[in-house]
Amino acid sequence: MSRIAYFGPQGTFTEQAARTLTVDDELLPVETIPAALAAVRKGEADAACVPVENSVEGPVTATLDGLAEQELLVAVAEALLPVHFTVLARTDGEPIRTVASHPHALAQVRQWLEVNLPDARPVAASSTAAAAVGVRQGEFDAAVTAPVAAEHYPLRVLATEVADVRDARTRFLLLKPPGELPEPTGADRTSIVAAAANRTGTLAELLTELATRGINLTRLDARPTKGNFGEYLFFMDFEGHISEPRIGDALAALRRRCSGLRFLGSHPRADQVAATIQPGAANDDFTGAVDWVAAVRRGELA
Amino acid sequence: MSRIAYFGPQGTFTEQAARTLTVDDELLPVETIPAALAAVRKGEADAACVPVENSVEGPVTATLDGLAEQELLVAVAEALLPVHFTVLARTDGEPIRTVASHPHALAQVRQWLEVNLPDARPVAASSTAAAAVGVRQGEFDAAVTAPVAAEHYPLRVLATEVADVRDARTRFLLLKPPGELPEPTGADRTSIVAAAANRTGTLAELLTELATRGINLTRLDARPTKGNFGEYLFFMDFEGHISEPRIGDALAALRRRCSGLRFLGSHPRADQVAATIQPGAANDDFTGAVDWVAAVRRGELA
């Protein structure tokens, strides 16, 4: 049994993601994303489960920054959760005058609240789960929470699957110290973070190394380094697995070009979308081409 | 005198930015970023002041999304503010047991609070200014706020220039309906948002149009469209002004390649950094080259 540190407290979306990524493991809620990563780096946990991007809000900057610094951690699995909320209320049936949640969650259900709880005042809490705790303690009348919170906090379920934006999703990673890589499946994702010189055309050159090999980029986030606008770390996700010849060839090219390059993992995609392979850019094409050069060098072919 | 809608309430960083961008104008605090943009679109304000990116937290997604949708607004000026906070406390000198602010602000002063107010419990508020109002009303003992808040709320200044990360900055835009453009200064920034087909190599091709013209990209944000991971809008800032031949040439190329392209403004950079011009990529090179083609077409040169 492994110990999985996750961005808690109990009853958050990340707990829900951690449950889909693990079986019999012990789940340890920790207070922040940096603390979850630190628990793995210090050996207090075997893996960490943290959010990495949301389809409405964008990248989770604490996770990206945490992966670029300190000891390397690699993603070995991912989970994709729909973002819809459960509204939990006090059990005494009194009118609902305040509704609490993390400000991000309140922003994502604003229209729903206007229609369904027009008299309730929104109140900011430090997390969706903290809002549920506040309702238990009589501090607020209702809380907007992750669905899993209903299992931890015995409150009245006022509504489920609440979301202003349909189909919003959050992607979570399971992170471990470097070791054995997951097997390639044909529907994989590889993640890197690249530090590159701040000069005209750098990013175009890096992306062209992927494009000319027919490798499809699935995400790009530019994060300022050391708080300086104009100097960036580039977080890239693309289709494929480092064990594939085509991906290895691209990573070697990026390694040459970047002042720093960190491999952040190759793992199966949660949506199981198979990689796009362009003509002349399949793994056999890459190995065949290398074999041809070797044969020419041996004088076997003209 | 113009009316400038800004992301309020009174006493936020955005009010501070709006003050640096305007002189005698009337400042109208509005509750959200979308509401500030809507005020201009409806003609209730002449311009809007909103944050666009923070060097620690990254892009302000509400601003990016708000600029990609509905009637066009263009940036005519920008302000760059250092992000440091003022801590305001109740005036009766009682011990400080709670300290309130927006969760983002609390995250940016966590280390300071641990050292200087170790016994105070952090409490989430809907904005830094709302936290100050809460202290006035006796709800909290202290608030972490923008420096300008001290002018609006008569509270005790406990500390100024508080920030865990030194040199963090936020960039703000002044947005107007399309009209006359600011004059080019040689140290300008042009902003666009491009919608492009979701196929391998698209982004590499767009960035190469800038790189081959020697145009330096200063920011790139990929935002998912309609909540779908893998389909993105690309927000790009680069050096230069649309009135320059080199920038016009690049924009025409991007216009051809993109399924949608929105010009979001050309305006002077707040940091006054002059554009990098590469050999063969100055405005004279571009106009000279077009003149040469015209001369050849007229049969004047072989």
Coordinates of C-alpha atoms in Angstrom, one line a residue:
Chain A
M1 CA 0.0 0.0 0.0
S2 CA 1.3 3.4 -1.0
R3 CA 0.8 6.7 0.8
I4 CA -0.6 9.4 -1.6
A5 CA -0.4 13.0 -0.5
Y6 CA -3.1 15.2 -2.0
F7 CA -4.1 18.8 -2.0
G8 CA -6.7 18.7 0.7
P9 CA -8.6 19.1 3.0
Q10 CA -10.8 16.0 2.8
G11 CA -13.7 16.5 0.5
T12 CA -12.0 18.5 -2.3
F13 CA -11.9 17.7 -6.0
T14 CA -8.3 16.6 -5.6
E15 CA -9.4 13.9 -3.2
Q16 CA -11.9 12.8 -5.8
A17 CA -9.2 12.6 -8.4
A18 CA -6.8 10.8 -6.1
R19 CA -9.5 8.1 -5.5
T20 CA -9.8 7.5 -9.3
L21 CA -6.0 7.2 -9.6
T22 CA -5.4 4.8 -6.7
V23 CA -6.9 1.6 -5.4
D24 CA -6.1 0.6 -1.8
D25 CA -3.7 3.4 -1.1
E26 CA -3.7 5.5 2.0
L27 CA -4.7 9.1 1.1
L28 CA -3.1 11.9 3.1
P29 CA -4.7 15.4 2.8
V30 CA -2.1 18.2 3.0
E31 CA -2.8 21.9 3.1
T32 CA -1.2 23.2 -0.1
I33 CA 0.1 22.1 -3.5
P34 CA 3.7 22.8 -2.5
A35 CA 3.2 20.8 0.7
A36 CA 1.9 17.8 -1.4
L37 CA 5.0 17.9 -3.6
A38 CA 7.3 18.4 -0.6
A39 CA 5.8 15.3 1.1
V40 CA 7.0 13.1 -1.8
R41 CA 10.4 14.8 -2.0
K42 CA 11.0 14.2 1.7
G43 CA 9.9 10.6 1.4
E44 CA 6.8 11.1 3.7
A45 CA 4.5 10.0 0.8
D46 CA 5.1 7.8 -2.2
A47 CA 3.2 10.0 -4.6
A48 CA 1.3 13.3 -4.8
C49 CA -2.0 14.1 -6.5
V50 CA -2.5 17.7 -7.5
P51 CA -4.5 19.7 -10.2
V52 CA -2.5 20.9 -13.2
E53 CA -5.1 22.7 -15.4
N54 CA -8.7 23.7 -15.6
S55 CA -10.5 24.2 -18.9
V56 CA -12.0 27.4 -17.7
E57 CA -9.5 28.9 -15.3
G58 CA -6.3 27.7 -17.1
P59 CA -3.1 26.4 -15.6
V60 CA -2.6 25.8 -11.9
T61 CA 0.4 27.9 -11.4
A62 CA 1.4 26.4 -8.0
T63 CA 1.8 23.0 -9.6
L64 CA 3.7 24.3 -12.6
D65 CA 6.1 26.3 -10.5
G66 CA 6.5 23.4 -8.0
L67 CA 7.5 21.0 -10.9
A68 CA 10.1 23.4 -12.3
E69 CA 12.0 23.7 -9.0
Q70 CA 13.8 21.5 -6.6
E71 CA 14.1 17.7 -7.0
L72 CA 12.5 16.3 -10.1
L73 CA 9.1 14.7 -9.9
V74 CA 7.5 12.9 -12.9
A75 CA 3.8 12.4 -13.8
V76 CA 2.9 8.7 -14.0
A77 CA -0.9 9.0 -14.4
E78 CA -3.6 11.7 -14.9
A79 CA -7.3 12.0 -14.1
L80 CA -9.8 14.2 -15.9
L81 CA -12.8 15.3 -13.7
P82 CA -15.9 17.2 -14.8
V83 CA -16.2 20.4 -12.7
H84 CA -19.6 20.5 -11.2
F85 CA -20.5 21.3 -7.7
T86 CA -22.8 20.0 -5.0
V87 CA -24.6 22.6 -2.8
L88 CA -24.8 21.5 0.8
A89 CA -27.1 23.2 3.3
R90 CA -27.7 23.2 7.1
T91 CA -30.1 20.4 8.1
D92 CA -32.5 22.4 10.2
G93 CA -34.4 23.8 7.2
E94 CA -33.9 27.4 8.1
P95 CA -33.8 29.9 5.2
I96 CA -30.4 30.2 3.4
R97 CA -29.0 33.7 3.9
T98 CA -25.3 33.0 3.2
V99 CA -23.6 30.6 0.8
A100 CA -19.8 30.0 1.2
S101 CA -17.1 28.6 -1.0
H102 CA -13.7 29.3 -2.4
P103 CA -14.0 32.4 -4.6
H104 CA -13.1 30.4 -7.8
A105 CA -16.0 28.0 -7.1
L106 CA -18.4 30.9 -6.3
A107 CA -17.4 32.5 -9.7
Q108 CA -18.2 29.2 -11.5
V109 CA -21.8 29.0 -10.1
R110 CA -22.7 32.7 -10.0
Q111 CA -25.6 32.4 -12.5
W112 CA -27.0 29.3 -10.7
L113 CA -26.9 31.2 -7.3
E114 CA -28.7 34.2 -8.9
V115 CA -31.5 32.0 -10.1
N116 CA -31.8 29.4 -7.3
L117 CA -30.6 31.3 -4.1
P118 CA -31.2 34.9 -5.0
D119 CA -31.4 36.0 -1.3
A120 CA -28.2 34.3 -0.2
R121 CA -25.1 36.4 0.2
P122 CA -21.9 34.8 -1.2
V123 CA -19.1 34.5 1.3
A124 CA -15.5 33.7 0.5
A125 CA -13.9 30.6 2.2
S126 CA -10.4 29.3 2.0
S127 CA -11.5 26.1 0.2
T128 CA -14.7 24.3 -0.9
A129 CA -14.3 21.9 2.0
A130 CA -13.7 24.6 4.5
A131 CA -17.0 26.1 3.5
A132 CA -18.7 22.7 4.3
V133 CA -17.0 22.7 7.7
G134 CA -18.3 26.2 8.2
V135 CA -21.9 25.1 7.5
R136 CA -21.5 22.2 10.1
Q137 CA -20.3 24.8 12.6
G138 CA -23.2 27.1 12.0
E139 CA -21.0 29.8 10.4
F140 CA -22.7 29.7 7.0
D141 CA -26.1 28.4 5.8
A142 CA -24.9 26.7 2.7
A143 CA -21.7 25.7 0.9
V144 CA -20.7 25.1 -2.7
T145 CA -18.5 22.0 -2.7
A146 CA -17.0 19.1 -4.6
P147 CA -19.4 16.1 -4.9
V148 CA -17.2 14.0 -2.6
A149 CA -17.7 16.5 0.2
A150 CA -21.2 15.1 0.7
E151 CA -19.6 11.9 2.0
H152 CA -17.5 13.6 4.6
Y153 CA -19.9 16.2 5.9
P154 CA -23.4 15.1 7.0
L155 CA -25.4 18.0 5.5
R156 CA -28.5 18.4 3.4
V157 CA -27.8 18.0 -0.3
L158 CA -29.6 21.0 -1.9
A159 CA -28.4 20.4 -5.5
T160 CA -25.9 18.4 -7.5
E161 CA -24.1 18.8 -10.8
V162 CA -24.3 22.6 -10.5
A163 CA -22.1 24.6 -13.0
D164 CA -22.6 27.7 -15.1
V165 CA -20.2 26.4 -17.8
R166 CA -21.1 23.0 -19.0
D167 CA -18.3 20.5 -19.8
A168 CA -15.7 22.4 -17.7
R169 CA -13.0 19.9 -16.6
T170 CA -9.9 19.8 -14.4
R171 CA -6.9 17.6 -15.1
F172 CA -4.9 16.1 -12.2
L173 CA -1.5 14.5 -12.1
L174 CA -0.1 11.6 -10.0
L175 CA 3.5 12.6 -9.4
K176 CA 6.4 10.3 -8.2
P177 CA 10.1 10.5 -7.9
P178 CA 11.9 9.4 -11.1
G179 CA 11.9 5.6 -11.6
E180 CA 10.2 3.1 -13.8
L181 CA 8.1 4.8 -16.6
P182 CA 4.5 3.7 -17.3
E183 CA 4.3 1.5 -20.5
P184 CA 3.4 3.3 -23.7
T185 CA -0.2 2.7 -24.8
G186 CA -0.4 4.6 -28.2
A187 CA -2.5 7.3 -26.4
D188 CA 0.1 8.9 -24.2
R189 CA 1.1 12.4 -23.1
T190 CA 4.7 13.6 -22.5
S191 CA 5.4 16.7 -20.4
I192 CA 8.5 18.9 -20.3
V193 CA 9.5 22.3 -19.0
A194 CA 12.1 24.1 -21.0
A195 CA 14.2 27.2 -20.1
A196 CA 15.4 29.0 -23.2
A197 CA 17.4 32.1 -24.0
N198 CA 15.3 35.3 -24.1
R199 CA 15.9 36.2 -27.8
T200 CA 13.7 36.7 -30.8
G201 CA 12.4 33.4 -32.2
T202 CA 13.4 31.0 -29.4
L203 CA 9.9 29.6 -28.9
A204 CA 9.2 29.4 -32.6
E205 CA 12.3 27.2 -32.9
L206 CA 11.4 24.9 -30.1
L207 CA 7.8 24.4 -31.4
T208 CA 9.2 23.8 -34.9
E209 CA 11.3 20.9 -33.6
L210 CA 8.0 19.2 -32.6
A211 CA 6.0 20.3 -35.7
T212 CA 8.6 19.1 -38.2
R213 CA 8.4 15.6 -36.5
G214 CA 4.6 15.6 -36.8
I215 CA 4.2 15.8 -33.0
N216 CA 1.0 17.4 -31.8
L217 CA 1.3 19.9 -28.9
T218 CA -1.6 19.6 -26.5
R219 CA -0.7 22.4 -24.1
L220 CA 1.7 25.3 -23.8
D221 CA 2.1 27.5 -20.8
A222 CA 4.7 30.3 -20.6
R223 CA 5.5 31.1 -16.9
P224 CA 7.7 34.1 -16.0
T225 CA 10.9 33.2 -14.4
K226 CA 12.0 34.8 -11.1
G227 CA 9.0 37.2 -11.5
N228 CA 10.5 38.8 -14.6
F229 CA 8.1 39.5 -17.5
G230 CA 9.9 38.6 -20.7
E231 CA 11.9 35.7 -19.4
Y232 CA 9.9 32.5 -19.4
L233 CA 9.8 28.8 -18.7
F234 CA 7.8 26.9 -21.3
F235 CA 5.7 24.1 -20.0
M236 CA 4.7 21.8 -22.9
D237 CA 2.6 18.7 -23.2
F238 CA 2.5 16.8 -26.4
E239 CA 1.2 13.5 -27.8
G240 CA 3.5 10.4 -27.5
H241 CA 5.8 8.6 -25.0
I242 CA 9.5 9.0 -24.5
S243 CA 10.1 5.3 -25.3
E244 CA 9.0 6.0 -28.9
P245 CA 11.8 6.8 -31.4
R246 CA 9.9 9.8 -32.8
I247 CA 9.5 11.4 -29.3
G248 CA 13.1 10.5 -28.3
D249 CA 14.4 12.2 -31.4
A250 CA 12.4 15.4 -30.6
L251 CA 13.5 15.5 -27.0
A252 CA 17.1 15.2 -28.0
A253 CA 16.7 18.2 -30.3
L254 CA 15.0 20.2 -27.6
R255 CA 17.8 19.2 -25.1
R256 CA 20.4 20.7 -27.5
R257 CA 18.5 23.9 -28.0
C258 CA 17.4 24.7 -24.4
S259 CA 19.6 26.1 -21.6
G260 CA 17.6 23.8 -19.3
L261 CA 15.2 20.9 -20.0
R262 CA 13.3 18.9 -17.5
F263 CA 11.4 15.7 -18.4
L264 CA 8.1 15.7 -16.4
G265 CA 6.8 12.3 -17.4
S266 CA 5.2 10.2 -20.1
H267 CA 1.9 8.5 -19.2
P268 CA -1.5 7.4 -20.6
R269 CA -4.0 10.1 -21.5
A270 CA -7.1 10.0 -19.4
D271 CA -9.3 10.6 -22.5
Q272 CA -7.5 7.8 -24.4
V273 CA -7.2 9.9 -27.5
A274 CA -4.6 8.1 -29.8
A275 CA -1.6 10.1 -31.1
T276 CA -1.9 11.7 -34.5
I277 CA 0.9 10.3 -36.7
Q278 CA 1.7 12.2 -39.9
P279 CA 3.1 10.6 -43.1
G280 CA 6.8 10.0 -42.8
A281 CA 6.7 10.6 -39.0
A282 CA 5.8 7.2 -37.6
N283 CA 8.3 5.4 -35.3
D284 CA 9.2 3.0 -38.2
D285 CA 10.1 5.9 -40.4
F286 CA 12.4 7.3 -37.7
T287 CA 14.2 3.9 -37.0
G288 CA 14.3 3.1 -40.8
A289 CA 15.9 6.5 -41.5
V290 CA 18.6 5.9 -38.8
D291 CA 19.2 2.4 -40.1
W292 CA 19.6 3.9 -43.6
V293 CA 22.2 6.4 -42.5
A294 CA 24.1 3.6 -40.7
A295 CA 24.0 1.4 -43.8
V296 CA 25.4 4.3 -46.0
R297 CA 28.1 4.8 -43.4
R298 CA 29.1 1.1 -43.7
G299 CA 29.3 1.5 -47.5
E300 CA 26.4 -0.8 -48.0
L301 CA 24.2 1.7 -49.9
A302 CA 25.1 4.5 -52.2
Chain B
M1 CA -13.2 64.5 -18.6
S2 CA -13.6 60.9 -19.3
R3 CA -15.3 58.2 -17.2
I4 CA -12.9 55.2 -16.4
A5 CA -14.5 52.0 -15.2
Y6 CA -12.1 50.0 -13.1
F7 CA -12.2 46.6 -11.4
G8 CA -13.1 47.8 -7.9
P9 CA -14.1 48.2 -5.1
Q10 CA -12.3 51.5 -4.1
G11 CA -8.9 50.8 -2.7
T12 CA -7.7 47.9 -5.0
F13 CA -4.5 47.7 -7.0
T14 CA -6.6 48.4 -10.1
E15 CA -7.7 51.8 -8.8
Q16 CA -4.0 52.5 -8.2
A17 CA -3.2 51.6 -11.8
A18 CA -6.1 53.6 -13.1
R19 CA -4.8 56.7 -11.3
T20 CA -1.4 56.4 -13.0
L21 CA -3.1 56.1 -16.4
T22 CA -5.5 59.0 -16.1
V23 CA -5.3 62.6 -14.9
D24 CA -8.6 64.4 -14.2
D25 CA -10.9 61.6 -15.2
E26 CA -13.8 60.3 -13.2
L27 CA -13.0 56.8 -11.8
L28 CA -16.0 54.4 -11.5
P29 CA -15.4 51.3 -9.4
V30 CA -17.3 48.2 -10.8
E31 CA -17.6 44.8 -9.2
T32 CA -16.0 42.5 -11.7
I33 CA -13.6 42.5 -14.7
P34 CA -16.5 41.6 -17.2
A35 CA -18.6 44.4 -15.7
A36 CA -15.8 46.9 -16.4
L37 CA -15.5 45.8 -20.0
A38 CA -19.3 45.8 -20.3
A39 CA -19.5 49.4 -19.0
V40 CA -17.4 50.5 -22.0
R41 CA -19.3 48.4 -24.5
K42 CA -22.6 49.9 -23.3
G43 CA -21.2 53.4 -23.4
E44 CA -21.5 53.9 -19.7
A45 CA -17.8 54.5 -19.5
D46 CA -15.2 55.8 -22.0
A47 CA -12.5 53.4 -20.9
A48 CA -11.9 50.4 -18.6
C49 CA -8.8 49.7 -16.4
V50 CA -8.2 46.0 -15.7
P51 CA -5.3 43.8 -14.7
V52 CA -3.9 41.5 -17.6
E53 CA -1.0 39.6 -16.1
N54 CA 0.9 39.1 -12.9
S55 CA 4.5 38.1 -12.8
V56 CA 3.9 35.5 -10.1
E57 CA 0.3 34.3 -10.7
G58 CA 0.3 34.5 -14.6
P59 CA -2.4 35.8 -16.9
V60 CA -5.7 37.2 -15.6
T61 CA -8.0 34.9 -17.4
A62 CA -11.2 37.0 -16.9
T63 CA -9.5 39.8 -18.9
L64 CA -8.2 37.6 -21.7
D65 CA -11.6 35.9 -22.1
G66 CA -13.4 39.2 -22.0
L67 CA -11.2 40.6 -24.8
A68 CA -11.7 37.6 -27.1
E69 CA -15.5 37.9 -26.9
Q70 CA -18.2 40.4 -27.9
E71 CA -17.5 43.9 -29.3
L72 CA -13.8 44.7 -29.8
L73 CA -11.9 46.7 -27.3
V74 CA -8.3 47.8 -27.8
A75 CA -5.6 48.6 -25.3
V76 CA -4.4 52.2 -25.6
A77 CA -2.1 52.3 -22.6
E78 CA -0.6 50.1 -19.9
A79 CA 0.6 50.4 -16.3
L80 CA 3.1 48.2 -14.4
L81 CA 2.7 48.2 -10.6
P82 CA 4.9 46.5 -8.1
V83 CA 2.9 44.1 -6.0
H84 CA 3.5 44.8 -2.4
F85 CA 0.8 45.1 0.3
T86 CA -0.1 47.3 3.2
V87 CA -1.3 45.6 6.4
L88 CA -4.1 47.6 8.0
A89 CA -5.3 46.9 11.6
R90 CA -8.1 48.0 13.9
T91 CA -7.3 51.3 15.7
D92 CA -8.1 50.2 19.3
G93 CA -4.7 48.4 19.8
E94 CA -6.3 45.0 20.7
P95 CA -4.3 41.9 19.8
I96 CA -4.6 40.7 16.2
R97 CA -6.3 37.3 16.1
T98 CA -7.6 37.3 12.5
V99 CA -6.1 38.8 9.3
A100 CA -8.3 38.9 6.2
S101 CA -7.7 39.3 2.5
H102 CA -8.4 37.8 -0.9
P103 CA -6.9 34.3 -0.9
H104 CA -4.4 35.3 -3.7
A105 CA -3.1 38.1 -1.5
L106 CA -2.9 35.9 1.6
A107 CA -0.9 33.4 -0.5
Q108 CA 1.6 36.2 -1.5
V109 CA 2.3 37.3 2.1
R110 CA 2.2 33.9 3.9
Q111 CA 5.8 33.9 5.0
W112 CA 5.5 37.5 6.3
L113 CA 2.4 36.6 8.3
E114 CA 4.1 33.5 9.9
V115 CA 7.0 35.7 11.1
N116 CA 5.1 38.9 12.0
L117 CA 1.6 37.8 13.0
P118 CA 2.1 34.1 14.0
D119 CA -1.0 34.1 16.2
A120 CA -3.4 35.6 13.6
R121 CA -5.7 33.2 11.7
P122 CA -5.9 34.0 8.0
V123 CA -9.5 34.5 6.8
A124 CA -10.6 34.6 3.1
A125 CA -12.4 37.8 1.9
S126 CA -13.8 38.5 -1.6
S127 CA -11.2 41.2 -2.3
T128 CA -8.4 43.1 -0.5
A129 CA -10.6 46.1 -0.2
A130 CA -13.5 44.0 1.2
A131 CA -11.1 42.8 3.9
A132 CA -10.4 46.5 4.9
V133 CA -14.1 47.2 5.1
G134 CA -14.4 44.1 7.3
V135 CA -11.8 45.5 9.7
R136 CA -13.7 48.8 9.8
Q137 CA -16.9 46.9 10.8
G138 CA -15.1 44.9 13.5
E139 CA -15.4 41.6 11.5
F140 CA -11.6 41.0 11.3
D141 CA -8.6 42.4 13.3
A142 CA -6.4 43.2 10.3
A143 CA -6.4 43.2 6.5
V144 CA -3.8 42.7 3.8
T145 CA -4.6 45.4 1.2
A146 CA -3.3 47.4 -1.8
P147 CA -1.3 50.5 -0.6
V148 CA -4.1 52.8 -1.9
A149 CA -6.6 51.3 0.5
A150 CA -4.9 53.2 3.4
E151 CA -6.3 56.4 1.8
H152 CA -9.9 55.1 1.8
Y153 CA -10.1 53.3 5.1
P154 CA -9.0 55.1 8.3
L155 CA -7.2 52.2 9.9
R156 CA -3.9 51.7 11.6
V157 CA -1.0 51.1 9.2
L158 CA 0.8 48.1 10.6
A159 CA 3.3 47.5 7.8
T160 CA 3.9 48.6 4.2
E161 CA 5.7 47.1 1.2
V162 CA 4.9 43.6 2.4
A163 CA 5.6 40.8 -0.1
D164 CA 7.2 37.3 0.1
V165 CA 8.3 37.5 -3.5
R166 CA 10.4 40.6 -4.3
D167 CA 9.9 42.3 -7.6
A168 CA 6.5 40.8 -8.3
R169 CA 4.6 43.1 -10.7
T170 CA 1.1 43.3 -12.3
R171 CA 0.4 44.8 -15.7
F172 CA -2.8 46.7 -16.3
L173 CA -4.4 47.8 -19.5
L174 CA -6.5 50.9 -20.3
L175 CA -9.1 49.6 -22.9
K176 CA -11.3 51.7 -25.2
P177 CA -13.6 51.0 -28.2
P178 CA -11.6 51.0 -31.5
G179 CA -10.7 54.5 -32.7
E180 CA -7.5 56.6 -33.0
L181 CA -4.4 54.6 -32.2
P182 CA -1.7 55.9 -29.8
E183 CA 1.4 57.3 -31.7
P184 CA 4.3 54.9 -32.1
T185 CA 7.2 55.6 -29.8
G186 CA 9.8 53.0 -30.7
A187 CA 9.1 51.2 -27.4
D188 CA 5.6 49.8 -28.1
R189 CA 3.7 46.6 -27.6
T190 CA 1.1 45.1 -30.0
S191 CA -1.5 42.6 -28.7
I192 CA -3.6 40.1 -30.7
V193 CA -5.7 37.1 -30.1
A194 CA -5.6 34.4 -32.8
A195 CA -7.9 31.4 -33.3
A196 CA -6.2 28.7 -35.3
A197 CA -7.1 25.2 -36.6
N198 CA -6.3 22.4 -34.1
R199 CA -3.7 20.5 -36.1
T200 CA -0.1 19.7 -35.6
G201 CA 2.3 22.6 -36.1
T202 CA -0.2 25.5 -36.1
L203 CA 1.3 27.4 -33.3
A204 CA 4.9 26.8 -34.6
E205 CA 3.8 28.3 -37.9
L206 CA 2.3 31.4 -36.3
L207 CA 5.3 32.1 -34.2
T208 CA 7.6 31.5 -37.1
E209 CA 5.8 34.4 -39.0
L210 CA 6.9 36.7 -36.2
A211 CA 10.4 35.1 -35.8
T212 CA 11.4 35.3 -39.5
R213 CA 10.5 39.0 -39.4
G214 CA 12.7 39.5 -36.3
I215 CA 9.8 40.4 -34.1
N216 CA 10.2 39.7 -30.4
L217 CA 7.3 37.9 -28.7
T218 CA 6.9 39.3 -25.1
R219 CA 4.0 37.1 -23.9
L220 CA 2.0 34.0 -25.1
D221 CA -1.0 32.6 -23.4
A222 CA -3.0 29.7 -24.8
R223 CA -6.6 29.7 -23.5
P224 CA -8.9 26.7 -24.1
T225 CA -11.9 27.6 -26.3
K226 CA -15.4 26.6 -25.1
G227 CA -13.9 24.7 -22.3
N228 CA -12.2 22.1 -24.6
F229 CA -8.7 21.1 -23.7
G230 CA -6.7 20.9 -27.0
E231 CA -8.6 23.8 -28.8
Y232 CA -7.0 27.1 -28.0
L233 CA -7.0 30.8 -28.5
F234 CA -3.5 32.2 -28.6
F235 CA -3.0 35.6 -26.9
M236 CA 0.2 37.1 -28.1
D237 CA 2.0 40.3 -27.2
F238 CA 5.0 41.4 -29.2
E239 CA 7.3 44.4 -29.6
G240 CA 6.3 47.0 -32.2
H241 CA 3.4 49.1 -33.4
I242 CA 0.9 48.3 -36.1
S243 CA 1.8 51.5 -37.9
E244 CA 5.3 50.1 -38.6
P245 CA 5.8 48.4 -41.9
R246 CA 7.4 45.3 -40.3
I247 CA 4.5 44.8 -37.9
G248 CA 1.9 45.4 -40.6
D249 CA 3.6 42.7 -42.7
A250 CA 3.6 40.2 -39.9
L251 CA -0.1 41.0 -39.0
A252 CA -1.1 40.5 -42.7
A253 CA 0.6 37.0 -42.6
L254 CA -1.1 36.0 -39.4
R255 CA -4.4 37.2 -40.8
R256 CA -4.0 34.8 -43.7
R257 CA -3.2 31.9 -41.5
C258 CA -5.7 32.3 -38.7
S259 CA -9.4 31.3 -38.8
G260 CA -9.9 34.4 -36.5
L261 CA -7.6 37.2 -35.7
R262 CA -8.4 40.2 -33.4
F263 CA -6.2 43.2 -33.0
L264 CA -6.2 44.2 -29.3
G265 CA -4.1 47.3 -29.6
S266 CA -0.6 48.9 -30.1
H267 CA 0.5 51.2 -27.3
P268 CA 3.7 52.4 -25.5
R269 CA 5.3 49.9 -23.1
A270 CA 5.2 51.0 -19.5
D271 CA 8.9 49.9 -19.0
Q272 CA 9.9 51.9 -22.1
V273 CA 12.1 49.1 -23.4
A274 CA 12.9 49.8 -27.1
A275 CA 12.1 47.1 -29.7
T276 CA 14.9 44.8 -30.8
I277 CA 15.5 45.1 -34.5
Q278 CA 17.4 42.4 -36.3
P279 CA 19.6 42.9 -39.4
G280 CA 17.4 43.0 -42.5
A281 CA 14.3 43.4 -40.4
A282 CA 14.1 47.2 -39.9
N283 CA 11.1 49.2 -41.2
D284 CA 13.4 50.6 -44.0
D285 CA 14.3 47.1 -45.0
F286 CA 10.6 46.2 -45.4
T287 CA 9.6 49.3 -47.4
G288 CA 12.8 49.0 -49.5
A289 CA 12.0 45.4 -50.3
V290 CA 8.5 46.2 -51.4
D291 CA 9.8 49.1 -53.5
W292 CA 12.3 46.8 -55.2
V293 CA 9.5 44.3 -56.1
A294 CA 7.5 47.2 -57.5
A295 CA 10.5 48.4 -59.5
V296 CA 11.1 44.9 -60.9
R297 CA 7.5 44.7 -61.9
R298 CA 7.7 48.0 -63.8
G299 CA 10.7 46.6 -65.6
E300 CA 13.1 49.1 -64.1
L301 CA 15.5 46.6 -62.6
A302 CA 16.4 43.1 -63.7

